[in-house]
Coordinates of C-alpha atoms in Angstrom, one line a residue:
Chain A
X1 CA -118.8 -82.8 -1.1
X2 CA -120.8 -85.2 -3.3
X3 CA -120.8 -88.9 -3.6
X4 CA -119.0 -90.2 -6.6
X5 CA -121.3 -90.5 -9.7
X6 CA -123.1 -93.8 -10.1
X7 CA -125.0 -95.3 -12.9
X8 CA -127.3 -97.2 -10.6
X9 CA -130.9 -96.4 -11.3
X10 CA -133.0 -96.0 -8.2
X11 CA -136.6 -96.9 -8.0
X12 CA -138.8 -93.8 -8.0
X13 CA -141.9 -93.4 -5.9
X14 CA -144.9 -94.3 -8.0
X15 CA -147.8 -91.9 -8.1
X16 CA -150.9 -91.1 -10.1
X17 CA -150.3 -89.4 -13.4
X18 CA -151.0 -85.9 -12.1
X19 CA -149.0 -82.6 -12.2
X20 CA -146.1 -82.8 -9.7
X21 CA -147.6 -80.9 -6.9
X22 CA -151.0 -82.6 -6.8
X23 CA -151.4 -85.7 -4.6
X24 CA -154.2 -87.8 -3.1
X25 CA -154.5 -85.6 0.0
X26 CA -155.0 -82.4 -2.1
X27 CA -157.6 -84.2 -4.2
X28 CA -159.3 -85.5 -1.0
X29 CA -159.4 -82.0 0.3
X30 CA -160.9 -80.6 -2.9
X31 CA -163.5 -83.4 -3.1
X32 CA -164.4 -82.8 0.5
X33 CA -164.8 -79.1 -0.1
X34 CA -167.1 -79.7 -3.0
X35 CA -169.2 -82.3 -1.1
X36 CA -169.4 -80.0 1.9
X37 CA -170.4 -77.1 -0.3
X38 CA -173.6 -79.0 -1.3
X39 CA -174.0 -81.2 1.8
X40 CA -176.3 -79.0 3.9
X41 CA -178.9 -78.6 1.1
X42 CA -182.2 -79.6 2.7
X43 CA -180.5 -80.3 6.0
X44 CA -182.0 -77.5 8.0
X45 CA -180.5 -74.8 10.1
X46 CA -179.2 -76.9 12.9
X47 CA -177.7 -79.6 10.7
X48 CA -175.9 -76.9 8.7
X49 CA -174.7 -75.3 12.0
X50 CA -173.2 -78.6 13.1
X51 CA -171.4 -79.1 9.8
X52 CA -169.9 -75.6 10.1
X53 CA -168.9 -76.2 13.7
X54 CA -167.2 -79.4 12.6
X55 CA -165.1 -77.4 10.1
X56 CA -164.3 -74.6 12.5
X57 CA -163.2 -77.1 15.1
X58 CA -161.2 -78.9 12.4
X59 CA -159.2 -75.7 11.8
X60 CA -158.2 -75.6 15.5
X61 CA -157.4 -79.3 15.5
X62 CA -155.3 -78.8 12.3
X63 CA -153.2 -76.3 14.3
X64 CA -152.8 -78.6 17.2
X65 CA -152.0 -81.5 14.9
X66 CA -149.0 -79.4 13.6
X67 CA -147.8 -78.5 17.1
X68 CA -148.3 -82.0 18.6
X69 CA -148.7 -84.4 15.7
X70 CA -145.9 -83.2 13.5
X71 CA -143.5 -81.3 15.9
X72 CA -144.3 -83.4 19.0
X73 CA -144.9 -80.4 21.3
X74 CA -147.6 -81.1 23.9
X75 CA -149.9 -78.1 24.2
X76 CA -153.0 -77.8 26.4
X77 CA -153.8 -74.3 25.4
X78 CA -155.4 -74.7 21.9
X79 CA -158.9 -73.7 23.2
X80 CA -157.4 -70.7 24.9
X81 CA -155.9 -69.6 21.6
X82 CA -159.3 -70.2 19.9
X83 CA -160.8 -68.0 22.7
X84 CA -158.3 -65.2 22.0
X85 CA -159.3 -65.2 18.3
X86 CA -163.0 -65.4 19.1
X87 CA -163.0 -62.6 21.7
X88 CA -160.8 -60.3 19.6
X89 CA -163.2 -60.7 16.7
X90 CA -166.3 -60.3 18.9
X91 CA -164.9 -57.2 20.7
X92 CA -163.6 -55.5 17.6
X93 CA -166.7 -56.2 15.4
X94 CA -169.4 -55.4 18.0
X95 CA -167.8 -52.5 19.9
X96 CA -165.6 -50.9 17.2
X97 CA -167.3 -51.9 14.0
X98 CA -164.0 -53.3 12.6
X99 CA -164.4 -55.5 9.4
X100 CA -164.5 -59.2 10.1
X101 CA -161.7 -59.7 7.6
X102 CA -159.4 -57.4 9.5
X103 CA -160.3 -59.2 12.7
X104 CA -159.6 -62.6 11.1
X105 CA -156.1 -61.4 10.1
X106 CA -155.5 -59.8 13.5
X107 CA -156.7 -63.0 15.3
X108 CA -154.1 -65.0 13.4
X109 CA -151.4 -62.4 14.1
X110 CA -152.2 -62.1 17.8
X111 CA -152.3 -65.8 18.4
X112 CA -149.1 -66.3 16.3
X113 CA -147.3 -63.7 18.4
X114 CA -148.6 -65.1 21.7
X115 CA -147.8 -68.6 20.5
X116 CA -144.3 -67.5 19.7
X117 CA -143.9 -66.2 23.2
X118 CA -145.4 -69.3 24.8
X119 CA -143.1 -71.4 22.6
X120 CA -140.1 -70.1 24.4
X121 CA -140.6 -72.5 27.4
X122 CA -140.7 -75.3 24.8
X123 CA -137.1 -74.6 24.1
X124 CA -136.2 -75.5 27.7
X125 CA -138.9 -77.8 28.9
X126 CA -140.3 -80.8 27.0
X127 CA -143.1 -83.3 27.2
X128 CA -145.4 -83.1 30.3
X129 CA -143.4 -80.1 31.7
X130 CA -144.3 -78.1 28.6
X131 CA -147.9 -79.3 28.9
X132 CA -148.1 -77.8 32.4
X133 CA -146.7 -74.5 31.1
X134 CA -149.5 -74.4 28.5
X135 CA -152.0 -75.6 31.1
X136 CA -151.2 -72.5 33.2
X137 CA -151.5 -70.2 30.2
X138 CA -154.9 -71.8 29.4
X139 CA -156.2 -71.2 32.9
X140 CA -154.9 -67.6 32.9
X141 CA -156.7 -66.8 29.6
X142 CA -159.9 -68.4 30.8
X143 CA -159.8 -66.4 34.0
X144 CA -159.3 -63.2 32.0
X145 CA -162.3 -64.1 29.8
X146 CA -164.5 -64.9 32.8
X147 CA -163.4 -62.1 35.2
X148 CA -162.6 -59.1 33.1
X149 CA -166.2 -58.2 32.5
X150 CA -165.5 -54.7 31.2
X151 CA -163.7 -56.2 28.3
X152 CA -165.2 -59.7 27.7
X153 CA -168.6 -59.4 29.2
X154 CA -167.6 -62.0 31.8
X155 CA -169.9 -65.0 32.2
X156 CA -172.6 -63.1 30.2
X157 CA -170.3 -63.1 27.2
X158 CA -170.7 -61.0 24.1
X159 CA -173.8 -61.3 21.9
X160 CA -175.0 -60.0 18.5
X161 CA -171.8 -60.8 16.7
X162 CA -172.5 -60.2 13.0
X163 CA -171.6 -62.5 10.2
X164 CA -169.4 -60.9 7.5
X165 CA -170.2 -59.9 3.9
X166 CA -168.4 -61.5 1.0
X167 CA -168.0 -59.0 -1.8
X168 CA -171.4 -57.5 -1.0
X169 CA -173.1 -60.8 -0.4
X170 CA -174.6 -61.1 3.0
X171 CA -173.7 -64.3 4.8
X172 CA -176.4 -64.1 7.5
X173 CA -178.1 -67.3 6.2
X174 CA -176.7 -70.5 7.7
X175 CA -176.1 -72.1 4.3
X176 CA -174.3 -69.1 2.9
X177 CA -172.1 -68.8 6.0
X178 CA -171.4 -72.5 5.9
X179 CA -170.1 -72.2 2.4
X180 CA -167.9 -69.3 3.5
X181 CA -166.6 -71.6 6.2
X182 CA -165.9 -74.3 3.7
X183 CA -163.8 -72.0 1.5
X184 CA -161.8 -70.7 4.5
X185 CA -161.3 -74.2 5.8
X186 CA -160.2 -75.4 2.4
X187 CA -157.6 -72.5 2.0
X188 CA -156.2 -73.1 5.5
X189 CA -156.0 -76.9 4.9
X190 CA -154.2 -76.4 1.6
X191 CA -151.7 -74.0 3.3
X192 CA -151.0 -76.7 5.9
X193 CA -150.8 -79.4 3.3
X194 CA -148.2 -77.4 1.4
X195 CA -146.3 -76.7 4.6
X196 CA -146.2 -80.3 5.6
X197 CA -145.1 -81.4 2.2
X198 CA -142.3 -78.8 2.1
X199 CA -138.9 -79.1 3.8
X200 CA -140.5 -77.4 6.8
X201 CA -142.8 -80.4 7.3
X202 CA -139.8 -82.7 7.2
X203 CA -138.0 -80.5 9.8
X204 CA -141.1 -80.5 12.0
X205 CA -141.2 -84.3 11.8
X206 CA -137.5 -84.5 12.6
X207 CA -138.1 -82.2 15.6
X208 CA -140.7 -84.8 16.9
X209 CA -138.7 -87.9 16.2
X210 CA -135.2 -86.8 17.2
X211 CA -134.4 -83.2 18.0
X212 CA -130.8 -83.9 18.9
X213 CA -130.1 -85.5 15.6
X214 CA -132.1 -82.9 13.7
X215 CA -129.9 -80.1 15.3
X216 CA -126.7 -82.0 14.3
X217 CA -128.0 -81.9 10.6
X218 CA -128.4 -78.1 10.7
X219 CA -132.1 -78.0 11.6
X220 CA -132.5 -74.9 13.7
X221 CA -134.6 -76.6 16.3
X222 CA -135.3 -73.4 18.2
X223 CA -136.7 -71.7 15.2
X224 CA -138.8 -74.7 14.1
X225 CA -140.1 -75.2 17.6
X226 CA -141.2 -71.6 17.9
X227 CA -142.8 -71.8 14.4
X228 CA -144.7 -75.0 15.1
X229 CA -146.1 -73.5 18.3
X230 CA -146.9 -70.1 16.7
X231 CA -148.4 -71.5 13.5
X232 CA -150.4 -74.1 15.4
X233 CA -151.7 -71.3 17.7
X234 CA -152.5 -69.0 14.7
X235 CA -154.8 -71.8 13.3
X236 CA -156.7 -71.8 16.6
X237 CA -156.9 -68.0 16.4
X238 CA -158.4 -68.3 12.8
X239 CA -160.8 -70.9 14.1
X240 CA -161.9 -68.5 16.9
X241 CA -162.4 -65.7 14.4
X242 CA -164.8 -68.0 12.5
X243 CA -166.4 -69.4 15.6
X244 CA -167.6 -66.0 17.0
X245 CA -169.8 -65.1 13.9
X246 CA -170.9 -68.8 13.5
X247 CA -172.4 -68.9 17.0
X248 CA -173.1 -65.2 17.1
X249 CA -172.6 -65.3 20.9
X250 CA -169.6 -66.2 22.9
X251 CA -168.9 -66.8 26.6
X252 CA -165.8 -68.4 28.3
X253 CA -167.1 -71.9 28.5
X254 CA -166.1 -73.2 25.0
X255 CA -162.5 -72.0 25.6
X256 CA -161.9 -73.7 28.9
X257 CA -159.1 -76.2 29.8
X258 CA -161.5 -79.1 29.3
X259 CA -162.1 -78.0 25.7
X260 CA -158.3 -77.9 25.1
X261 CA -158.2 -81.5 26.3
X262 CA -161.1 -82.3 24.0
X263 CA -159.2 -80.8 21.0
X264 CA -156.2 -82.9 22.0
X265 CA -158.4 -85.9 22.0
X266 CA -159.6 -85.1 18.5
X267 CA -156.0 -84.9 17.3
X268 CA -155.2 -88.3 18.8
X269 CA -158.5 -90.0 17.8
X270 CA -158.3 -88.6 14.3
X271 CA -154.7 -89.7 13.9
X272 CA -151.8 -87.6 15.2
X273 CA -149.4 -86.6 12.4
X274 CA -151.8 -87.3 9.6
X275 CA -153.0 -84.4 7.4
X276 CA -156.6 -85.5 7.2
X277 CA -156.6 -86.7 10.9
X278 CA -158.0 -83.4 12.2
X279 CA -161.2 -83.7 10.1
X280 CA -161.8 -87.2 11.3
X281 CA -161.0 -86.3 14.9
X282 CA -163.3 -83.3 14.8
X283 CA -166.0 -85.4 13.2
X284 CA -165.7 -87.8 16.1
X285 CA -165.7 -84.9 18.6
X286 CA -168.4 -82.7 17.1
X287 CA -170.7 -84.7 14.9
X288 CA -170.6 -88.1 16.6
X289 CA -172.1 -86.8 19.9
X290 CA -174.9 -85.3 17.8
X291 CA -175.6 -88.6 16.1
X292 CA -175.7 -90.3 19.5
X293 CA -178.4 -87.9 20.9
X294 CA -181.0 -90.7 20.4
X295 CA -179.4 -92.3 23.4
X296 CA -180.5 -89.4 25.6
X297 CA -178.4 -88.8 28.7
X298 CA -176.3 -91.9 27.9
X299 CA -174.8 -90.3 24.8
X300 CA -171.6 -89.1 26.5
X301 CA -171.0 -92.5 28.0
X302 CA -171.4 -94.2 24.6
X303 CA -169.2 -91.5 23.0
X304 CA -166.4 -92.1 25.7
X305 CA -166.6 -95.8 25.2
X306 CA -166.3 -95.5 21.4
X307 CA -163.2 -93.3 21.8
X308 CA -161.6 -95.6 24.3
X309 CA -162.2 -98.7 22.2
X310 CA -160.8 -96.9 19.1
X311 CA -157.6 -95.8 20.9
X312 CA -157.1 -99.3 22.4
X313 CA -157.6 -100.9 19.0
X314 CA -155.6 -98.3 17.1
X315 CA -153.3 -95.9 19.1
X316 CA -152.6 -94.1 15.8
X317 CA -156.2 -93.1 15.6
X318 CA -158.7 -93.4 12.8
X319 CA -156.2 -92.3 10.2
X320 CA -153.8 -95.0 11.4
X321 CA -156.5 -97.6 11.2
X322 CA -157.4 -96.5 7.7
X323 CA -153.7 -96.6 6.7
X324 CA -153.4 -100.1 8.0
X325 CA -156.5 -101.2 6.1
X326 CA -155.1 -99.6 2.9
X327 CA -151.7 -101.3 3.4
X328 CA -153.5 -104.6 3.9
X329 CA -155.6 -104.2 0.8
X330 CA -152.8 -103.0 -1.5
X331 CA -149.9 -104.7 0.1
X332 CA -148.0 -101.5 0.6
X333 CA -147.9 -98.6 3.1
X334 CA -150.1 -95.5 2.7
X335 CA -148.6 -92.1 2.8
X336 CA -149.4 -89.7 5.6
Chain B
X1 CA -100.8 -78.1 6.6
X2 CA -104.0 -76.3 7.4
X3 CA -105.6 -77.1 10.8
X4 CA -109.3 -77.7 10.5
X5 CA -110.0 -78.3 14.2
X6 CA -108.1 -77.2 17.2
X7 CA -109.2 -78.3 20.7
X8 CA -107.3 -76.6 23.6
X9 CA -107.4 -77.6 27.2
X10 CA -111.0 -78.9 27.1
X11 CA -112.6 -79.8 30.4
X12 CA -116.0 -81.2 31.2
X13 CA -117.1 -82.0 34.7
X14 CA -120.4 -83.6 35.8
X15 CA -120.4 -82.7 39.5
X16 CA -117.2 -84.1 40.9
X17 CA -116.6 -86.4 37.9
X18 CA -114.1 -85.0 35.4
X19 CA -115.2 -86.7 32.2
X20 CA -112.9 -84.7 30.1
X21 CA -109.8 -83.3 31.8
X22 CA -107.6 -80.9 29.8
X23 CA -107.7 -82.5 26.4
X24 CA -105.8 -80.7 23.6
X25 CA -105.3 -81.8 20.0
X26 CA -105.6 -80.6 16.5
X27 CA -106.8 -82.1 13.2
X28 CA -105.3 -81.3 9.9
X29 CA -107.2 -80.9 6.6
X30 CA -107.7 -84.2 4.9
X31 CA -106.6 -86.2 7.9
X32 CA -108.4 -89.2 9.4
X33 CA -107.8 -89.1 13.2
X34 CA -108.8 -91.9 15.4
X35 CA -109.7 -91.5 19.1
X36 CA -109.6 -94.7 21.2
X37 CA -109.8 -95.5 24.8
X38 CA -111.7 -97.7 27.4
X39 CA -115.4 -97.2 28.0
X40 CA -116.1 -94.2 30.1
X41 CA -112.8 -92.4 29.3
X42 CA -114.6 -89.4 27.9
X43 CA -114.6 -89.9 24.1
X44 CA -118.2 -89.3 23.4
X45 CA -118.3 -86.4 26.0
X46 CA -115.4 -84.9 24.1
X47 CA -117.3 -85.1 20.9
X48 CA -120.4 -83.6 22.5
X49 CA -118.4 -80.7 23.9
X50 CA -116.8 -80.0 20.5
X51 CA -120.1 -80.2 18.7
X52 CA -122.1 -77.9 21.1
X53 CA -124.2 -80.7 22.5
X54 CA -122.6 -80.2 25.9
X55 CA -121.2 -76.9 27.3
X56 CA -117.5 -77.4 28.2
X57 CA -116.5 -76.4 31.8
X58 CA -113.3 -74.9 30.4
X59 CA -111.2 -74.7 27.2
X60 CA -111.7 -73.8 23.6
X61 CA -112.7 -75.3 20.3
X62 CA -111.6 -73.6 17.0
X63 CA -112.7 -74.4 13.5
X64 CA -110.5 -73.1 10.8
X65 CA -108.8 -70.9 13.4
X66 CA -112.1 -69.3 14.5
X67 CA -113.6 -69.7 18.0
X68 CA -116.7 -72.0 17.9
X69 CA -116.8 -73.0 21.6
X70 CA -120.5 -73.3 22.7
X71 CA -121.9 -72.7 19.3
X72 CA -125.1 -74.6 18.8
X73 CA -125.0 -78.0 16.9
X74 CA -127.1 -76.6 14.1
X75 CA -124.8 -73.6 13.6
X76 CA -121.7 -75.9 13.6
X77 CA -123.4 -78.1 11.0
X78 CA -124.0 -75.1 8.8
X79 CA -120.3 -74.2 9.2
X80 CA -119.5 -77.6 7.7
X81 CA -119.2 -79.9 10.7
X82 CA -121.2 -83.1 10.7
X83 CA -121.4 -86.1 13.0
X84 CA -122.8 -89.5 13.7
X85 CA -123.8 -90.7 17.1
X86 CA -122.8 -93.8 19.1
X87 CA -126.4 -95.0 19.1
X88 CA -128.4 -95.0 15.9
X89 CA -130.0 -91.7 15.1
X90 CA -132.0 -92.0 11.9
X91 CA -135.6 -90.8 11.6
X92 CA -137.6 -94.0 11.6
X93 CA -140.9 -92.5 10.2
X94 CA -139.1 -91.0 7.2
X95 CA -138.0 -93.0 4.1
X96 CA -134.3 -93.5 3.3
X97 CA -134.5 -90.8 0.7
X98 CA -136.3 -88.4 3.0
X99 CA -133.7 -89.0 5.7
X100 CA -131.0 -87.9 3.3
X101 CA -133.0 -84.9 1.9
X102 CA -133.5 -83.8 5.5
X103 CA -129.8 -84.1 6.2
X104 CA -129.1 -81.6 3.4
X105 CA -132.1 -79.4 3.1
X106 CA -131.1 -76.8 5.8
X107 CA -128.1 -76.0 3.7
X108 CA -130.2 -75.1 0.6
X109 CA -131.7 -71.6 0.3
X110 CA -133.5 -69.6 3.0
X111 CA -136.4 -70.5 5.3
X112 CA -138.8 -68.8 2.8
X113 CA -137.4 -70.6 -0.3
X114 CA -137.6 -73.9 1.6
X115 CA -141.3 -73.1 2.2
X116 CA -142.2 -72.0 -1.3
X117 CA -139.6 -74.1 -3.2
X118 CA -139.7 -77.7 -4.3
X119 CA -140.7 -80.4 -1.8
X120 CA -137.3 -82.1 -2.0
X121 CA -135.3 -78.8 -1.8
X122 CA -133.8 -79.8 -5.1
X123 CA -131.9 -82.7 -3.3
X124 CA -133.5 -85.8 -4.7
X125 CA -130.8 -86.5 -7.2
X126 CA -128.0 -85.9 -4.7
X127 CA -129.8 -88.1 -2.2
X128 CA -130.1 -90.9 -4.7
X129 CA -126.5 -90.6 -5.6
X130 CA -125.6 -90.9 -1.9
X131 CA -128.0 -93.8 -1.5
X132 CA -126.4 -95.7 -4.4
X133 CA -122.9 -94.8 -3.1
X134 CA -123.7 -96.4 0.3
X135 CA -125.4 -99.4 -1.4
X136 CA -128.9 -98.7 -0.1
X137 CA -130.5 -98.3 -3.6
X138 CA -133.0 -101.1 -3.1
X139 CA -134.3 -99.4 0.1
X140 CA -134.8 -95.9 -1.2
X141 CA -138.5 -95.7 -0.4
X142 CA -138.4 -97.9 2.7
X143 CA -139.0 -96.3 6.1
X144 CA -135.7 -96.0 7.9
X145 CA -137.3 -97.6 11.0
X146 CA -137.8 -100.9 9.1
X147 CA -134.1 -101.2 8.1
X148 CA -131.7 -103.7 9.7
X149 CA -129.2 -102.3 12.2
X150 CA -126.3 -102.4 9.7
X151 CA -128.4 -100.7 7.0
X152 CA -129.4 -98.0 9.5
X153 CA -125.8 -97.5 10.4
X154 CA -124.9 -97.0 6.7
X155 CA -127.8 -94.6 6.4
X156 CA -126.7 -92.7 9.5
X157 CA -123.2 -92.3 8.0
X158 CA -124.6 -91.3 4.6
X159 CA -126.7 -88.6 6.3
X160 CA -123.5 -87.1 7.8
X161 CA -122.1 -86.6 4.3
X162 CA -125.2 -85.3 2.6
X163 CA -124.5 -81.6 3.2
X164 CA -120.9 -81.9 2.0
X165 CA -119.1 -81.3 5.3
X166 CA -115.5 -80.4 5.7
X167 CA -115.1 -82.1 9.0
X168 CA -117.0 -85.3 10.0
X169 CA -116.9 -86.7 13.6
X170 CA -118.0 -90.4 13.6
X171 CA -118.8 -91.9 17.0
X172 CA -118.3 -95.7 16.8
X173 CA -119.4 -96.1 13.2
X174 CA -118.4 -99.8 13.3
X175 CA -120.4 -100.7 16.4
X176 CA -122.8 -103.6 15.7
X177 CA -122.0 -103.7 12.0
X178 CA -121.2 -107.1 10.4
X179 CA -117.9 -107.7 8.7
X180 CA -119.2 -107.3 5.1
X181 CA -120.9 -104.0 5.9
X182 CA -117.9 -102.8 7.9
X183 CA -115.7 -103.4 4.8
X184 CA -118.2 -101.4 2.7
X185 CA -118.2 -98.6 5.3
X186 CA -114.4 -98.4 5.4
X187 CA -114.2 -98.4 1.7
X188 CA -116.6 -95.5 1.4
X189 CA -115.0 -93.4 4.1
X190 CA -111.6 -93.9 2.4
X191 CA -113.1 -92.9 -1.0
X192 CA -114.7 -89.7 0.3
X193 CA -111.5 -88.8 2.1
X194 CA -109.3 -89.5 -1.0
X195 CA -111.6 -87.9 -3.6
X196 CA -112.9 -84.9 -1.7
X197 CA -110.3 -84.4 1.0
X198 CA -112.9 -84.5 3.8
X199 CA -111.4 -84.6 7.3
X200 CA -112.5 -87.3 9.8
X201 CA -112.3 -87.8 13.5
X202 CA -113.4 -91.3 14.4
X203 CA -114.1 -92.8 17.8
X204 CA -114.0 -96.5 17.6
X205 CA -113.3 -99.7 19.7
X206 CA -112.7 -101.9 16.7
X207 CA -108.9 -101.8 16.5
X208 CA -108.6 -103.3 13.1
X209 CA -111.0 -100.7 11.7
X210 CA -109.2 -97.8 13.4
X211 CA -105.7 -98.9 12.7
X212 CA -106.3 -99.6 9.0
X213 CA -108.4 -96.4 8.4
X214 CA -106.7 -93.7 10.5
X215 CA -103.4 -91.9 9.8
X216 CA -103.0 -90.8 13.5
X217 CA -104.5 -92.1 16.7
X218 CA -105.1 -90.4 20.1
X219 CA -105.6 -92.5 23.2
X220 CA -107.8 -91.2 26.0
X221 CA -107.8 -92.6 29.5
X222 CA -109.7 -91.1 32.5
X223 CA -110.5 -87.9 30.5
X224 CA -106.9 -87.2 29.5
X225 CA -104.7 -87.8 26.5
X226 CA -102.6 -90.8 27.3
X227 CA -100.7 -91.1 24.1
X228 CA -100.9 -90.1 20.4
X229 CA -99.1 -91.1 17.2
X230 CA -99.3 -93.3 14.2
X231 CA -101.3 -96.5 14.6
X232 CA -98.0 -98.5 14.8
X233 CA -96.6 -96.1 17.5
X234 CA -99.8 -96.4 19.5
X235 CA -99.9 -100.1 19.3
X236 CA -96.4 -100.4 20.6
X237 CA -96.9 -97.8 23.4
X238 CA -96.6 -99.7 26.8
X239 CA -98.9 -97.2 28.6
X240 CA -101.6 -97.8 25.9
X241 CA -101.1 -101.6 26.2
X242 CA -101.5 -101.4 30.0
X243 CA -104.5 -99.1 30.0
X244 CA -106.5 -100.3 26.9
X245 CA -105.1 -102.7 24.4
X246 CA -103.9 -105.4 26.8
X247 CA -101.1 -107.8 26.4

C-alpha cells in the first residue's frame, strides 16, 4: 500500500556539499585520527601511553554506548568483557605464541558469543534487573581472573605481553604502537558510525525509546537486543586485546566491577547515545585525572566534583552540552 | 468475500478478572469494522491478544485462514498486520521522516542489506509521500517529540500504513484530536480503504467518527460481544443503549 501520489515538495535536510555517505561525524573522526597520529611527537613515553590508553578505553566505551546509549540496555559487565579480551590475548600470545591479529579476532568473537548468551536475560528482564544480571556476570569473571591462577596468573597476572608487528614493522616503541592504536580505533569507530547511520542504528534507537511500538512495526526486538549486547561486548573484547600489549602486563584489577561502573560513567559523562560521546567520556575518565595530578591526593575528589557538576548542569553529558551550545549559536538542532 | 481476520472464542483472564470472555468475530477484506464499548470492557486487551502483545488464555486468531495465535508482534507485522496504540507511540528522538522510515525499513531486504545498504533503506521517497498525504510536510525534519498531540496522532497513524499493511488495527485514533484533524484523519483512512482496499478494525469512543467511518460495528461489554451489526442497527439496539450509548 502506498499513499496516493502528491506534488507537494518536502524540505530536504540541508548538509555540506559532500558525497552522500560523508558527514560531519566522519570528518571529525578523520581529523581526530590525523591529529592523534602526530599528537604524541615530543610528548614522551608516558604522555604517549596515556593517549593510547584513552583511545583503547574509548573503544570499550563505544561498545557500551551502543548497548546503553543507543539500545537502552543497562550493562555492568563492560570491564569484564574487556578482561576476557585482554586475558585471551595475553594467554594465547605469551603461552602459545599465537599471532596478536588472530587473538584480536578471537577476542571479538569470544566476547560477541558471550555477549549473545548474556543478552538472553535482556529479553526477559529490563532496566535495573538486567543490570544485576550483568553485575553477577562481572563478579564471576573477575573471580575467575583472580582465583584461577593456573590459567590467569591470579593476582600476579601475566607479564611480558609482546606488542604485535605490522607488516614486518615492530611496534615495540610507544609512538609506533600508539599510531597502530589510532588506526584500529579509527576503523572500529567508522564501523560503529556506519552501523548507527544504517537502519540498524534506527532500530537500536527504537529499542531504547519504545520496544513495544518497535515490535509492532516489524522490528525484531529479540534479534536487535541480542545484537546490541553482543556487538557492544565485542568492542570491549577488541579494547581488551589492545590493552594487553599496550600495558604489557595484566592483572584482574582493571577489569573489576568498579571499572565497569567507571566505563558507564564515561558513557554518561561523554553523552549517552552520541557517536563522539565515548571519546569525550574516556577523555574525562582517563586524561582528566592525569591533568589533575598537580592536586596530589585531592585529584580524585576534584575529578568527582567536576563529573557531578557536569551531570547536574547537563544530564545529556558533554555531547549534549555541546549540542545545546551549537543549537544556540546556529538557531537549529545539531545531529547526533 | 475473503475473511482477513478470524477471532474464535478468545479469552484473556488476569487472575480472577476475565477481561476478554469468549469473543468471536471475523473481518472481511476491505471492510472497516468498528469496536465500541464502555471503558474496561476489554477492547484494548482484545487488540493486544490478537496482535501478540498478550497471550490469550484460550481461543484462536487466524489471518487469511492461517493460525497466528501467539505469534510475536514483529512477526505479525511482517505478515501485513499493523496497529496504532491507545496512547501515543511515536519515537520522540527521531524526526518525522525517520519515524516513517523506521516504520517501513524492516520490510525491506535482509538484515545484511539493511546494514550495508542505504541509510534510508530506500524509503525516503515513500516516507515523504506518506508525510505529504497526512499533511505533515512542514514538519518533515522536526523531532517527533516536539510535535503537538494531534500531529503526533497523525504521524502515529501514518506509521501504521508505511509498510503497506493488509490489515490495520487502530486503537482510539480520534482520542484527543481536534475536529479539523479528526476530519483529515477520517478522510485519509477512507481514501486508503477505497483506493487500496486496506482492511481496518477501529476501536473508538467517538460515536460520530465510528458510525460515519465503519460499515459494521461490534459492541463489547464485560469482555463479551453484546451486539453487532450496521451502525444504524447498533444505534437502535436497546441493549447497546442501556449498556453504553445511553438514552
